[in-house]
């Protein structure tokens, strides 16, 4: 009799646990909208973004998800086309019922999609560099990329000067990203009290900048700074070297990745730019508060994909920031119910503004109602192509 009672008790407990477990497994996932350039002229960036997102989501889900729910990405390729980014953003909000819009690695695509995010009262998390995205503050728009003015262009100008350049030229791509670089450069030269030798630009899609290089050489420039994207920056460097320019060349942040070395070969050896720390994670000081997570991403990425791309860090930050704020969202809210989805989206926005001291790949985040970038100065470090690899730049 006792044995029978024990068996019955065990069966009841097993059934109860099975029901509870089944209920937990049936919880709908939090759907995350991803709009990135998986094809098109910025595909190397969008692809790395997606890889970073995949690594982060897998780790978060392996640890139990958030509020008992897994994270699930809905991925759309914007094909480096702002119009398609807008259409995808609208679909993610209205049809797919995503709790947030993420990636948006192209500044122009981000800017074009902002009205859609605002109308849908859904956070747009941008991985683009233009400060126009978050200045002035926009209620539903947040960013994870440090500002060029505080972190990149002034440092690059100083490096050109350290390399002996006296007459510094500036060349930029005529896009939102490049125009922001131009604004930043203008501000930097004013603060640093020097006059550039010449400023020129080129349209996106250019295959030759010979006329612009001729102008730079004619101006007597002995060094120049580029604000461009990866493939076009390689083109500018090749044109310059093939036309006999021998002075130092540095480039703004938008080129960092293994693809620059693959595309540029010997032409990019010695090129200095700035990078977020994850690119050189193994070389960081052990006391750096970002080193642990930088190595975590660096090792996971290189194990899967070979050479590291820092753009993975943008999505790592977006995913872990999202996880942080989702933990504070009412766990009873069901993202499959429209009325409750509205509340989840609003709580994500409100909670992001409260983030303080979050250690990310791109820096230590402190968001506020007046600052939707949240990153301090000096998030970038100088890096150089040395021996066919990215290394910390430590001097001349």
C-alpha positions as YAML, in Angstrom:
chain: A
units: angstrom
residues:
- id: 1
  name: UNK
  ca: [0.00, 0.00, 0.00]
- id: 2
  name: UNK
  ca: [2.77, 2.39, 0.94]
- id: 3
  name: UNK
  ca: [4.58, 1.56, -2.27]
- id: 4
  name: UNK
  ca: [1.40, 2.31, -4.26]
- id: 5
  name: UNK
  ca: [0.99, 5.68, -2.53]
- id: 6
  name: UNK
  ca: [4.61, 6.57, -3.24]
- id: 7
  name: UNK
  ca: [4.19, 5.66, -6.91]
- id: 8
  name: UNK
  ca: [0.99, 7.72, -7.14]
- id: 9
  name: UNK
  ca: [2.67, 10.69, -5.46]
- id: 10
  name: UNK
  ca: [5.62, 10.54, -7.85]
- id: 11
  name: UNK
  ca: [3.25, 10.39, -10.82]
- id: 12
  name: UNK
  ca: [1.28, 13.39, -9.61]
- id: 13
  name: UNK
  ca: [4.48, 15.41, -9.09]
- id: 14
  name: UNK
  ca: [5.75, 14.39, -12.52]
- id: 15
  name: UNK
  ca: [2.50, 15.44, -14.20]
- id: 16
  name: UNK
  ca: [2.52, 18.76, -12.33]
- id: 17
  name: UNK
  ca: [6.10, 19.51, -13.31]
- id: 18
  name: UNK
  ca: [5.43, 18.49, -16.90]
- id: 19
  name: UNK
  ca: [2.45, 20.83, -17.11]
- id: 20
  name: UNK
  ca: [4.47, 23.68, -15.59]
- id: 21
  name: UNK
  ca: [7.37, 23.01, -17.91]
- id: 22
  name: UNK
  ca: [5.08, 22.81, -20.91]
- id: 23
  name: UNK
  ca: [3.50, 26.10, -19.94]
- id: 24
  name: UNK
  ca: [6.92, 27.75, -19.67]
- id: 25
  name: UNK
  ca: [7.94, 26.42, -23.06]
- id: 26
  name: UNK
  ca: [4.77, 27.77, -24.63]
- id: 27
  name: UNK
  ca: [5.52, 31.36, -23.67]
- id: 28
  name: UNK
  ca: [5.77, 33.38, -26.87]
- id: 29
  name: UNK
  ca: [9.19, 34.85, -27.67]
- id: 30
  name: UNK
  ca: [10.07, 38.51, -27.61]
- id: 31
  name: UNK
  ca: [10.35, 39.36, -31.31]
- id: 32
  name: UNK
  ca: [13.25, 41.63, -32.22]
- id: 33
  name: UNK
  ca: [13.24, 43.45, -35.54]
- id: 34
  name: UNK
  ca: [16.57, 43.58, -37.39]
- id: 35
  name: UNK
  ca: [17.00, 45.87, -40.40]
- id: 36
  name: UNK
  ca: [20.54, 45.78, -41.75]
- id: 37
  name: UNK
  ca: [22.55, 45.85, -44.94]
- id: 38
  name: UNK
  ca: [23.19, 42.17, -45.65]
- id: 39
  name: UNK
  ca: [23.69, 43.00, -49.32]
- id: 40
  name: UNK
  ca: [24.58, 46.24, -51.11]
- id: 41
  name: UNK
  ca: [27.49, 48.61, -50.64]
- id: 42
  name: UNK
  ca: [27.49, 48.30, -46.82]
- id: 43
  name: UNK
  ca: [27.01, 44.54, -46.64]
- id: 44
  name: UNK
  ca: [30.26, 43.87, -44.78]
- id: 45
  name: UNK
  ca: [28.97, 46.00, -41.92]
- id: 46
  name: UNK
  ca: [25.44, 44.60, -41.87]
- id: 47
  name: UNK
  ca: [26.69, 41.02, -42.01]
- id: 48
  name: UNK
  ca: [28.97, 41.56, -39.00]
- id: 49
  name: UNK
  ca: [26.08, 43.25, -37.17]
- id: 50
  name: UNK
  ca: [23.90, 40.19, -37.68]
- id: 51
  name: UNK
  ca: [26.66, 37.85, -36.54]
- id: 52
  name: UNK
  ca: [27.06, 39.87, -33.35]
- id: 53
  name: UNK
  ca: [23.32, 39.74, -32.76]
- id: 54
  name: UNK
  ca: [23.24, 35.97, -33.28]
- id: 55
  name: UNK
  ca: [26.05, 35.43, -30.77]
- id: 56
  name: UNK
  ca: [24.33, 37.59, -28.16]
- id: 57
  name: UNK
  ca: [20.85, 36.10, -28.61]
- id: 58
  name: UNK
  ca: [22.15, 32.55, -28.42]
- id: 59
  name: UNK
  ca: [23.98, 33.32, -25.17]
- id: 60
  name: UNK
  ca: [20.97, 35.09, -23.65]
- id: 61
  name: UNK
  ca: [18.61, 32.27, -24.60]
- id: 62
  name: UNK
  ca: [21.03, 29.63, -23.33]
- id: 63
  name: UNK
  ca: [20.89, 31.38, -19.95]
- id: 64
  name: UNK
  ca: [17.09, 31.08, -19.88]
- id: 65
  name: UNK
  ca: [15.98, 34.04, -21.96]
- id: 66
  name: UNK
  ca: [14.28, 37.03, -20.35]
- id: 67
  name: UNK
  ca: [11.21, 36.74, -18.13]
- id: 68
  name: UNK
  ca: [10.93, 33.11, -19.17]
- id: 69
  name: UNK
  ca: [10.69, 34.08, -22.84]
- id: 70
  name: UNK
  ca: [13.33, 33.48, -25.52]
- id: 71
  name: UNK
  ca: [14.50, 36.26, -27.80]
- id: 72
  name: UNK
  ca: [13.83, 35.73, -31.50]
- id: 73
  name: UNK
  ca: [15.08, 37.93, -34.33]
- id: 74
  name: UNK
  ca: [13.08, 38.77, -37.43]
- id: 75
  name: UNK
  ca: [15.67, 39.71, -40.04]
- id: 76
  name: UNK
  ca: [15.22, 41.97, -43.07]
- id: 77
  name: UNK
  ca: [17.90, 42.95, -45.57]
- id: 78
  name: UNK
  ca: [17.69, 46.66, -46.39]
- id: 79
  name: UNK
  ca: [20.15, 46.18, -49.29]
- id: 80
  name: UNK
  ca: [21.83, 49.51, -48.42]
- id: 81
  name: UNK
  ca: [18.63, 51.23, -49.57]
- id: 82
  name: UNK
  ca: [16.97, 53.72, -47.17]
- id: 83
  name: UNK
  ca: [13.57, 53.25, -48.83]
- id: 84
  name: UNK
  ca: [13.63, 49.53, -48.11]
- id: 85
  name: UNK
  ca: [14.68, 50.22, -44.52]
- id: 86
  name: UNK
  ca: [11.54, 52.30, -44.04]
- id: 87
  name: UNK
  ca: [9.30, 49.60, -45.52]
- id: 88
  name: UNK
  ca: [10.88, 46.93, -43.32]
- id: 89
  name: UNK
  ca: [10.55, 49.09, -40.21]
- id: 90
  name: UNK
  ca: [6.85, 49.62, -40.92]
- id: 91
  name: UNK
  ca: [6.27, 45.89, -41.44]
- id: 92
  name: UNK
  ca: [8.12, 44.98, -38.25]
- id: 93
  name: UNK
  ca: [5.97, 47.36, -36.22]
- id: 94
  name: UNK
  ca: [2.58, 46.72, -37.79]
- id: 95
  name: UNK
  ca: [2.70, 43.14, -39.08]
- id: 96
  name: UNK
  ca: [5.45, 41.25, -37.27]
- id: 97
  name: UNK
  ca: [4.72, 42.91, -33.91]
- id: 98
  name: UNK
  ca: [8.39, 43.38, -32.98]
- id: 99
  name: UNK
  ca: [9.06, 44.85, -29.55]
- id: 100
  name: UNK
  ca: [11.99, 46.93, -30.88]
- id: 101
  name: UNK
  ca: [13.76, 47.88, -34.13]
- id: 102
  name: UNK
  ca: [17.50, 47.15, -34.16]
- id: 103
  name: UNK
  ca: [20.67, 47.44, -36.24]
- id: 104
  name: UNK
  ca: [20.14, 50.23, -38.85]
- id: 105
  name: UNK
  ca: [23.86, 50.34, -39.67]
- id: 106
  name: UNK
  ca: [23.53, 52.99, -42.37]
- id: 107
  name: UNK
  ca: [23.06, 56.59, -41.23]
- id: 108
  name: UNK
  ca: [20.82, 57.47, -44.18]
- id: 109
  name: UNK
  ca: [18.59, 54.44, -43.55]
- id: 110
  name: UNK
  ca: [18.32, 55.33, -39.88]
- id: 111
  name: UNK
  ca: [17.34, 58.93, -40.58]
- id: 112
  name: UNK
  ca: [14.75, 57.84, -43.15]
- id: 113
  name: UNK
  ca: [13.20, 55.31, -40.73]
- id: 114
  name: UNK
  ca: [12.94, 57.58, -37.68]
- id: 115
  name: UNK
  ca: [9.45, 58.96, -38.54]
- id: 116
  name: UNK
  ca: [8.15, 55.39, -38.90]
- id: 117
  name: UNK
  ca: [9.52, 54.39, -35.49]
- id: 118
  name: UNK
  ca: [8.11, 57.52, -33.89]
- id: 119
  name: UNK
  ca: [4.67, 56.99, -35.46]
- id: 120
  name: UNK
  ca: [4.68, 53.37, -34.29]
- id: 121
  name: UNK
  ca: [5.93, 54.31, -30.81]
- id: 122
  name: UNK
  ca: [8.66, 51.69, -31.06]
- id: 123
  name: UNK
  ca: [12.30, 52.16, -30.11]
- id: 124
  name: UNK
  ca: [14.70, 52.36, -33.04]
- id: 125
  name: UNK
  ca: [18.13, 51.26, -31.85]
- id: 126
  name: UNK
  ca: [20.72, 52.58, -34.31]
- id: 127
  name: UNK
  ca: [24.21, 51.27, -35.04]
- id: 128
  name: UNK
  ca: [25.09, 54.25, -37.26]
- id: 129
  name: UNK
  ca: [27.71, 56.90, -36.66]
- id: 130
  name: UNK
  ca: [25.96, 60.14, -37.58]
- id: 131
  name: UNK
  ca: [25.23, 62.38, -34.60]
- id: 132
  name: UNK
  ca: [22.17, 63.72, -36.43]
- id: 133
  name: UNK
  ca: [20.47, 60.47, -35.44]
- id: 134
  name: UNK
  ca: [20.33, 61.37, -31.75]
- id: 135
  name: UNK
  ca: [21.06, 65.12, -31.69]
- id: 136
  name: UNK
  ca: [18.65, 66.65, -30.97]
- id: 137
  name: UNK
  ca: [17.20, 63.94, -28.73]
- id: 138
  name: UNK
  ca: [14.36, 61.99, -30.33]
- id: 139
  name: UNK
  ca: [11.97, 60.23, -27.98]
- id: 140
  name: UNK
  ca: [12.01, 56.81, -29.67]
- id: 141
  name: UNK
  ca: [15.58, 56.75, -31.04]
- id: 142
  name: UNK
  ca: [18.67, 55.45, -29.22]
- id: 143
  name: UNK
  ca: [22.22, 54.93, -30.48]
- id: 144
  name: UNK
  ca: [25.23, 52.79, -29.53]
- id: 145
  name: UNK
  ca: [28.05, 54.38, -31.56]
- id: 146
  name: UNK
  ca: [30.35, 56.98, -29.92]
- id: 147
  name: UNK
  ca: [30.29, 60.43, -31.46]
- id: 148
  name: UNK
  ca: [32.96, 61.30, -34.00]
- id: 149
  name: UNK
  ca: [33.67, 64.73, -32.56]
- id: 150
  name: UNK
  ca: [34.64, 63.57, -29.10]
- id: 151
  name: UNK
  ca: [36.42, 60.40, -30.05]
- id: 152
  name: UNK
  ca: [37.69, 60.03, -33.60]
- id: 153
  name: UNK
  ca: [38.49, 62.93, -35.91]
- id: 154
  name: UNK
  ca: [40.48, 65.13, -33.48]
- id: 155
  name: UNK
  ca: [42.62, 62.11, -32.56]
- id: 156
  name: UNK
  ca: [43.29, 61.37, -36.24]
- id: 157
  name: UNK
  ca: [44.31, 64.97, -36.91]
- id: 158
  name: UNK
  ca: [46.75, 64.77, -34.01]
- id: 159
  name: UNK
  ca: [48.21, 61.56, -35.44]
- id: 160
  name: UNK
  ca: [48.73, 63.21, -38.84]
- id: 161
  name: UNK
  ca: [50.54, 66.05, -37.10]
- id: 162
  name: UNK
  ca: [52.65, 63.57, -35.12]
- id: 163
  name: UNK
  ca: [53.62, 61.98, -38.43]
- id: 164
  name: UNK
  ca: [54.93, 65.35, -39.63]
- id: 165
  name: UNK
  ca: [52.04, 66.57, -41.79]
- id: 166
  name: UNK
  ca: [51.89, 70.37, -41.98]
- id: 167
  name: UNK
  ca: [49.28, 70.84, -44.69]
- id: 168
  name: UNK
  ca: [46.36, 68.52, -44.01]
- id: 169
  name: UNK
  ca: [43.64, 67.83, -46.59]
- id: 170
  name: UNK
  ca: [40.23, 66.30, -45.99]
- id: 171
  name: UNK
  ca: [38.21, 64.13, -48.39]
- id: 172
  name: UNK
  ca: [34.79, 62.67, -47.61]
- id: 173
  name: UNK
  ca: [31.97, 60.69, -49.19]
- id: 174
  name: UNK
  ca: [28.90, 62.84, -49.88]
- id: 175
  name: UNK
  ca: [26.40, 60.89, -47.75]
- id: 176
  name: UNK
  ca: [24.87, 61.53, -44.33]
- id: 177
  name: UNK
  ca: [27.84, 59.77, -42.76]
- id: 178
  name: UNK
  ca: [30.37, 61.78, -44.74]
- id: 179
  name: UNK
  ca: [28.53, 65.05, -44.20]
- id: 180
  name: UNK
  ca: [28.58, 64.42, -40.47]
- id: 181
  name: UNK
  ca: [32.31, 63.79, -40.77]
- id: 182
  name: UNK
  ca: [32.68, 67.13, -42.58]
- id: 183
  name: UNK
  ca: [30.79, 68.95, -39.83]
- id: 184
  name: UNK
  ca: [32.98, 67.24, -37.24]
- id: 185
  name: UNK
  ca: [36.16, 68.07, -39.15]
- id: 186
  name: UNK
  ca: [35.14, 71.73, -39.41]
- id: 187
  name: UNK
  ca: [34.54, 71.86, -35.67]
- id: 188
  name: UNK
  ca: [37.83, 70.11, -34.94]
- id: 189
  name: UNK
  ca: [39.99, 72.42, -37.04]
- id: 190
  name: UNK
  ca: [38.37, 75.42, -35.39]
- id: 191
  name: UNK
  ca: [39.05, 74.04, -31.91]
- id: 192
  name: UNK
  ca: [42.57, 72.94, -32.85]
- id: 193
  name: UNK
  ca: [43.28, 76.28, -34.56]
- id: 194
  name: UNK
  ca: [44.66, 75.20, -37.90]
- id: 195
  name: UNK
  ca: [43.55, 75.68, -41.50]
- id: 196
  name: UNK
  ca: [43.13, 72.64, -43.78]
- id: 197
  name: UNK
  ca: [44.91, 72.82, -47.11]
- id: 198
  name: UNK
  ca: [41.83, 71.71, -49.06]
- id: 199
  name: UNK
  ca: [38.48, 69.96, -48.55]
- id: 200
  name: UNK
  ca: [36.97, 67.82, -51.33]
- id: 201
  name: UNK
  ca: [34.25, 65.17, -51.59]
- id: 202
  name: UNK
  ca: [33.06, 62.42, -53.91]
- id: 203
  name: UNK
  ca: [29.60, 60.91, -54.56]
- id: 204
  name: UNK
  ca: [28.65, 57.42, -53.36]
- id: 205
  name: UNK
  ca: [29.27, 54.82, -56.03]
- id: 206
  name: UNK
  ca: [32.39, 56.55, -57.35]
- id: 207
  name: UNK
  ca: [34.94, 54.27, -58.98]
- id: 208
  name: UNK
  ca: [37.68, 56.86, -59.39]
- id: 209
  name: UNK
  ca: [38.68, 59.98, -57.46]
- id: 210
  name: UNK
  ca: [41.60, 60.98, -59.67]
- id: 211
  name: UNK
  ca: [40.40, 64.60, -60.03]
- id: 212
  name: UNK
  ca: [40.07, 64.99, -56.25]
- id: 213
  name: UNK
  ca: [43.53, 63.52, -55.65]
- id: 214
  name: UNK
  ca: [44.93, 65.89, -58.27]
- id: 215
  name: UNK
  ca: [43.41, 68.79, -56.32]
- id: 216
  name: UNK
  ca: [44.88, 67.50, -53.06]
- id: 217
  name: UNK
  ca: [48.34, 67.20, -54.58]
- id: 218
  name: UNK
  ca: [48.08, 70.62, -56.23]
- id: 219
  name: UNK
  ca: [47.25, 72.17, -52.85]
- id: 220
  name: UNK
  ca: [50.61, 71.07, -51.49]
- id: 221
  name: UNK
  ca: [49.02, 68.74, -48.95]
- id: 222
  name: UNK
  ca: [51.45, 66.41, -47.20]
- id: 223
  name: UNK
  ca: [48.83, 64.31, -45.38]
- id: 224
  name: UNK
  ca: [45.11, 63.72, -45.54]
- id: 225
  name: UNK
  ca: [42.13, 62.34, -43.66]
- id: 226
  name: UNK
  ca: [39.29, 60.35, -45.25]
- id: 227
  name: UNK
  ca: [35.71, 59.98, -44.05]
- id: 228
  name: UNK
  ca: [34.35, 57.19, -46.19]
- id: 229
  name: UNK
  ca: [33.01, 53.68, -46.15]
- id: 230
  name: UNK
  ca: [35.10, 50.61, -46.62]
- id: 231
  name: UNK
  ca: [35.27, 49.96, -50.37]
- id: 232
  name: UNK
  ca: [35.40, 53.60, -51.42]
- id: 233
  name: UNK
  ca: [38.10, 54.37, -48.85]
- id: 234
  name: UNK
  ca: [40.27, 51.63, -50.38]
- id: 235
  name: UNK
  ca: [39.65, 53.24, -53.78]
- id: 236
  name: UNK
  ca: [40.75, 56.66, -52.48]
- id: 237
  name: UNK
  ca: [43.93, 55.22, -50.95]
- id: 238
  name: UNK
  ca: [44.78, 53.26, -54.13]
- id: 239
  name: UNK
  ca: [44.20, 56.31, -56.33]
- id: 240
  name: UNK
  ca: [46.36, 58.46, -54.08]
- id: 241
  name: UNK
  ca: [49.29, 56.04, -53.94]
- id: 242
  name: UNK
  ca: [49.12, 55.21, -57.65]
- id: 243
  name: UNK
  ca: [49.19, 58.95, -58.42]
- id: 244
  name: UNK
  ca: [52.32, 59.45, -56.36]
- id: 245
  name: UNK
  ca: [51.01, 60.77, -53.04]
- id: 246
  name: UNK
  ca: [53.54, 59.64, -50.42]
- id: 247
  name: UNK
  ca: [52.36, 61.46, -47.29]
- id: 248
  name: UNK
  ca: [50.56, 59.84, -44.35]
- id: 249
  name: UNK
  ca: [46.90, 58.90, -44.81]
- id: 250
  name: UNK
  ca: [44.48, 58.30, -41.96]
- id: 251
  name: UNK
  ca: [40.84, 57.33, -42.14]
- id: 252
  name: UNK
  ca: [37.74, 57.92, -40.08]
- id: 253
  name: UNK
  ca: [36.08, 55.09, -38.19]
- id: 254
  name: UNK
  ca: [33.89, 53.67, -40.99]
- id: 255
  name: UNK
  ca: [36.52, 51.34, -42.49]
- id: 256
  name: UNK
  ca: [37.44, 49.07, -39.61]
- id: 257
  name: UNK
  ca: [37.09, 45.39, -40.43]
- id: 258
  name: UNK
  ca: [38.98, 42.50, -42.00]
- id: 259
  name: UNK
  ca: [37.55, 43.44, -45.40]
- id: 260
  name: UNK
  ca: [39.73, 46.57, -45.60]
- id: 261
  name: UNK
  ca: [42.85, 44.42, -45.47]
- id: 262
  name: UNK
  ca: [41.39, 41.88, -47.90]
- id: 263
  name: UNK
  ca: [40.44, 44.61, -50.40]
- id: 264
  name: UNK
  ca: [43.40, 46.93, -49.94]
- id: 265
  name: UNK
  ca: [46.32, 44.56, -49.51]
- id: 266
  name: UNK
  ca: [49.65, 46.39, -49.57]
- id: 267
  name: UNK
  ca: [47.92, 49.73, -50.16]
- id: 268
  name: UNK
  ca: [46.43, 49.84, -46.67]
- id: 269
  name: UNK
  ca: [49.53, 48.72, -44.77]
- id: 270
  name: UNK
  ca: [50.31, 51.46, -42.24]
- id: 271
  name: UNK
  ca: [46.87, 53.09, -42.49]
- id: 272
  name: UNK
  ca: [45.79, 54.45, -39.11]
- id: 273
  name: UNK
  ca: [42.18, 54.82, -38.02]
- id: 274
  name: UNK
  ca: [40.23, 54.64, -34.79]
- id: 275
  name: UNK
  ca: [38.34, 51.67, -33.47]
- id: 276
  name: UNK
  ca: [36.22, 50.49, -30.63]
- id: 277
  name: UNK
  ca: [38.13, 48.30, -28.24]
- id: 278
  name: UNK
  ca: [36.82, 44.86, -29.17]
- id: 279
  name: UNK
  ca: [38.86, 44.88, -32.40]
- id: 280
  name: UNK
  ca: [42.06, 44.66, -30.37]
- id: 281
  name: UNK
  ca: [40.64, 42.90, -27.31]
- id: 282
  name: UNK
  ca: [43.69, 40.69, -26.69]
- id: 283
  name: UNK
  ca: [45.92, 43.78, -26.48]
- id: 284
  name: UNK
  ca: [43.79, 45.69, -23.95]
- id: 285
  name: UNK
  ca: [45.14, 46.35, -20.48]
- id: 286
  name: UNK
  ca: [43.95, 43.76, -17.98]
- id: 287
  name: UNK
  ca: [42.59, 46.59, -15.82]
- id: 288
  name: UNK
  ca: [40.34, 47.87, -18.60]
- id: 289
  name: UNK
  ca: [36.71, 47.30, -17.44]
- id: 290
  name: UNK
  ca: [35.71, 46.40, -21.00]
- id: 291
  name: UNK
  ca: [38.37, 43.74, -21.57]
- id: 292
  name: UNK
  ca: [36.40, 40.77, -20.23]
- id: 293
  name: UNK
  ca: [33.36, 41.26, -22.44]
- id: 294
  name: UNK
  ca: [35.51, 42.40, -25.38]
- id: 295
  name: UNK
  ca: [37.43, 39.13, -25.22]
- id: 296
  name: UNK
  ca: [34.17, 37.21, -24.81]
- id: 297
  name: UNK
  ca: [32.82, 38.57, -28.10]
- id: 298
  name: UNK
  ca: [36.20, 38.50, -29.86]
- id: 299
  name: UNK
  ca: [36.73, 34.82, -29.06]
- id: 300
  name: UNK
  ca: [33.17, 33.80, -29.92]
- id: 301
  name: UNK
  ca: [33.28, 35.68, -33.23]
- id: 302
  name: UNK
  ca: [36.71, 34.52, -34.38]
- id: 303
  name: UNK
  ca: [35.88, 30.92, -33.49]
- id: 304
  name: UNK
  ca: [32.89, 31.03, -35.85]
- id: 305
  name: UNK
  ca: [33.94, 33.46, -38.55]
- id: 306
  name: UNK
  ca: [37.72, 33.82, -38.53]
- id: 307
  name: UNK
  ca: [38.83, 37.44, -38.58]
- id: 308
  name: UNK
  ca: [37.02, 39.75, -36.18]
- id: 309
  name: UNK
  ca: [34.80, 42.66, -37.21]
- id: 310
  name: UNK
  ca: [34.08, 45.31, -34.58]
- id: 311
  name: UNK
  ca: [30.63, 45.96, -36.08]
- id: 312
  name: UNK
  ca: [29.52, 42.82, -34.27]
- id: 313
  name: UNK
  ca: [29.96, 44.83, -31.08]
- id: 314
  name: UNK
  ca: [27.21, 47.27, -32.06]
- id: 315
  name: UNK
  ca: [24.62, 44.52, -32.02]
- id: 316
  name: UNK
  ca: [26.12, 42.85, -28.95]
- id: 317
  name: UNK
  ca: [25.53, 46.13, -27.12]
- id: 318
  name: UNK
  ca: [22.02, 46.52, -28.51]
- id: 319
  name: UNK
  ca: [21.04, 42.98, -27.49]
- id: 320
  name: UNK
  ca: [22.48, 43.11, -23.99]
- id: 321
  name: UNK
  ca: [21.09, 46.58, -23.36]
- id: 322
  name: UNK
  ca: [17.71, 45.27, -24.51]
- id: 323
  name: UNK
  ca: [18.05, 42.26, -22.19]
- id: 324
  name: UNK
  ca: [18.88, 44.60, -19.32]
- id: 325
  name: UNK
  ca: [15.76, 46.72, -19.80]
- id: 326
  name: UNK
  ca: [13.48, 43.77, -20.59]
- id: 327
  name: UNK
  ca: [14.23, 42.35, -17.14]
- id: 328
  name: UNK
  ca: [12.47, 45.43, -15.74]
- id: 329
  name: UNK
  ca: [9.44, 45.08, -18.02]
- id: 330
  name: UNK
  ca: [6.32, 43.62, -16.41]
- id: 331
  name: UNK
  ca: [6.82, 39.87, -17.04]
- id: 332
  name: UNK
  ca: [3.05, 39.33, -17.18]
- id: 333
  name: UNK
  ca: [2.74, 41.42, -20.35]
- id: 334
  name: UNK
  ca: [2.17, 39.24, -23.41]
- id: 335
  name: UNK
  ca: [3.88, 40.51, -26.61]
- id: 336
  name: UNK
  ca: [1.31, 38.69, -28.77]
- id: 337
  name: UNK
  ca: [-1.51, 40.92, -27.49]
- id: 338
  name: UNK
  ca: [-1.60, 44.34, -29.15]
- id: 339
  name: UNK
  ca: [-2.62, 46.27, -26.05]
- id: 340
  name: UNK
  ca: [0.16, 44.67, -24.01]
- id: 341
  name: UNK
  ca: [2.73, 45.01, -26.81]
- id: 342
  name: UNK
  ca: [2.18, 48.78, -26.68]
- id: 343
  name: UNK
  ca: [3.05, 48.71, -22.98]
- id: 344
  name: UNK
  ca: [6.15, 46.56, -23.54]
- id: 345
  name: UNK
  ca: [7.45, 48.97, -26.18]
- id: 346
  name: UNK
  ca: [6.84, 51.94, -23.89]
- id: 347
  name: UNK
  ca: [8.54, 50.27, -20.93]
- id: 348
  name: UNK
  ca: [11.58, 49.43, -23.07]
- id: 349
  name: UNK
  ca: [11.90, 53.09, -24.02]
- id: 350
  name: UNK
  ca: [11.46, 54.34, -20.46]
- id: 351
  name: UNK
  ca: [13.88, 51.78, -19.03]
- id: 352
  name: UNK
  ca: [16.58, 52.60, -21.58]
- id: 353
  name: UNK
  ca: [16.64, 56.18, -20.34]
- id: 354
  name: UNK
  ca: [17.45, 54.84, -16.87]
- id: 355
  name: UNK
  ca: [20.52, 52.81, -17.92]
- id: 356
  name: UNK
  ca: [23.55, 53.76, -15.84]
- id: 357
  name: UNK
  ca: [27.04, 52.25, -15.77]
- id: 358
  name: UNK
  ca: [26.34, 49.54, -18.35]
- id: 359
  name: UNK
  ca: [29.67, 48.13, -19.55]
- id: 360
  name: UNK
  ca: [29.35, 47.46, -23.28]
- id: 361
  name: UNK
  ca: [31.62, 46.77, -26.22]
- id: 362
  name: UNK
  ca: [31.47, 50.40, -27.35]
- id: 363
  name: UNK
  ca: [31.95, 52.00, -23.94]
- id: 364
  name: UNK
  ca: [30.22, 52.46, -20.62]
- id: 365
  name: UNK
  ca: [26.64, 53.59, -21.23]
- id: 366
  name: UNK
  ca: [24.79, 56.20, -19.19]
- id: 367
  name: UNK
  ca: [21.57, 57.12, -20.99]
- id: 368
  name: UNK
  ca: [19.29, 59.92, -19.84]
- id: 369
  name: UNK
  ca: [16.17, 61.74, -21.10]
- id: 370
  name: UNK
  ca: [18.50, 64.28, -22.73]
- id: 371
  name: UNK
  ca: [21.16, 61.87, -24.01]
- id: 372
  name: UNK
  ca: [20.16, 58.86, -26.10]
- id: 373
  name: UNK
  ca: [23.76, 57.99, -26.99]
- id: 374
  name: UNK
  ca: [25.04, 57.67, -23.46]
- id: 375
  name: UNK
  ca: [28.72, 57.20, -24.27]
- id: 376
  name: UNK
  ca: [31.62, 59.26, -22.88]
- id: 377
  name: UNK
  ca: [34.59, 60.73, -24.77]
- id: 378
  name: UNK
  ca: [37.60, 58.55, -25.55]
- id: 379
  name: UNK
  ca: [35.71, 55.38, -26.42]
- id: 380
  name: UNK
  ca: [37.90, 54.91, -29.50]
- id: 381
  name: UNK
  ca: [41.50, 53.75, -29.57]
- id: 382
  name: UNK
  ca: [43.92, 54.32, -32.49]
- id: 383
  name: UNK
  ca: [44.64, 51.22, -34.57]
- id: 384
  name: UNK
  ca: [46.92, 50.52, -37.51]
- id: 385
  name: UNK
  ca: [47.18, 47.90, -40.24]
- id: 386
  name: UNK
  ca: [50.45, 46.19, -39.41]
- id: 387
  name: UNK
  ca: [51.66, 42.98, -41.00]
- id: 388
  name: UNK
  ca: [48.25, 42.41, -42.56]
- id: 389
  name: UNK
  ca: [46.37, 42.65, -39.27]
- id: 390
  name: UNK
  ca: [44.76, 45.28, -37.06]
- id: 391
  name: UNK
  ca: [46.92, 46.25, -34.08]
- id: 392
  name: UNK
  ca: [46.85, 48.96, -31.43]
- id: 393
  name: UNK
  ca: [48.67, 52.04, -32.74]
- id: 394
  name: UNK
  ca: [51.29, 53.04, -30.22]
- id: 395
  name: UNK
  ca: [53.10, 55.90, -31.91]
- id: 396
  name: UNK
  ca: [54.71, 57.05, -35.13]
...
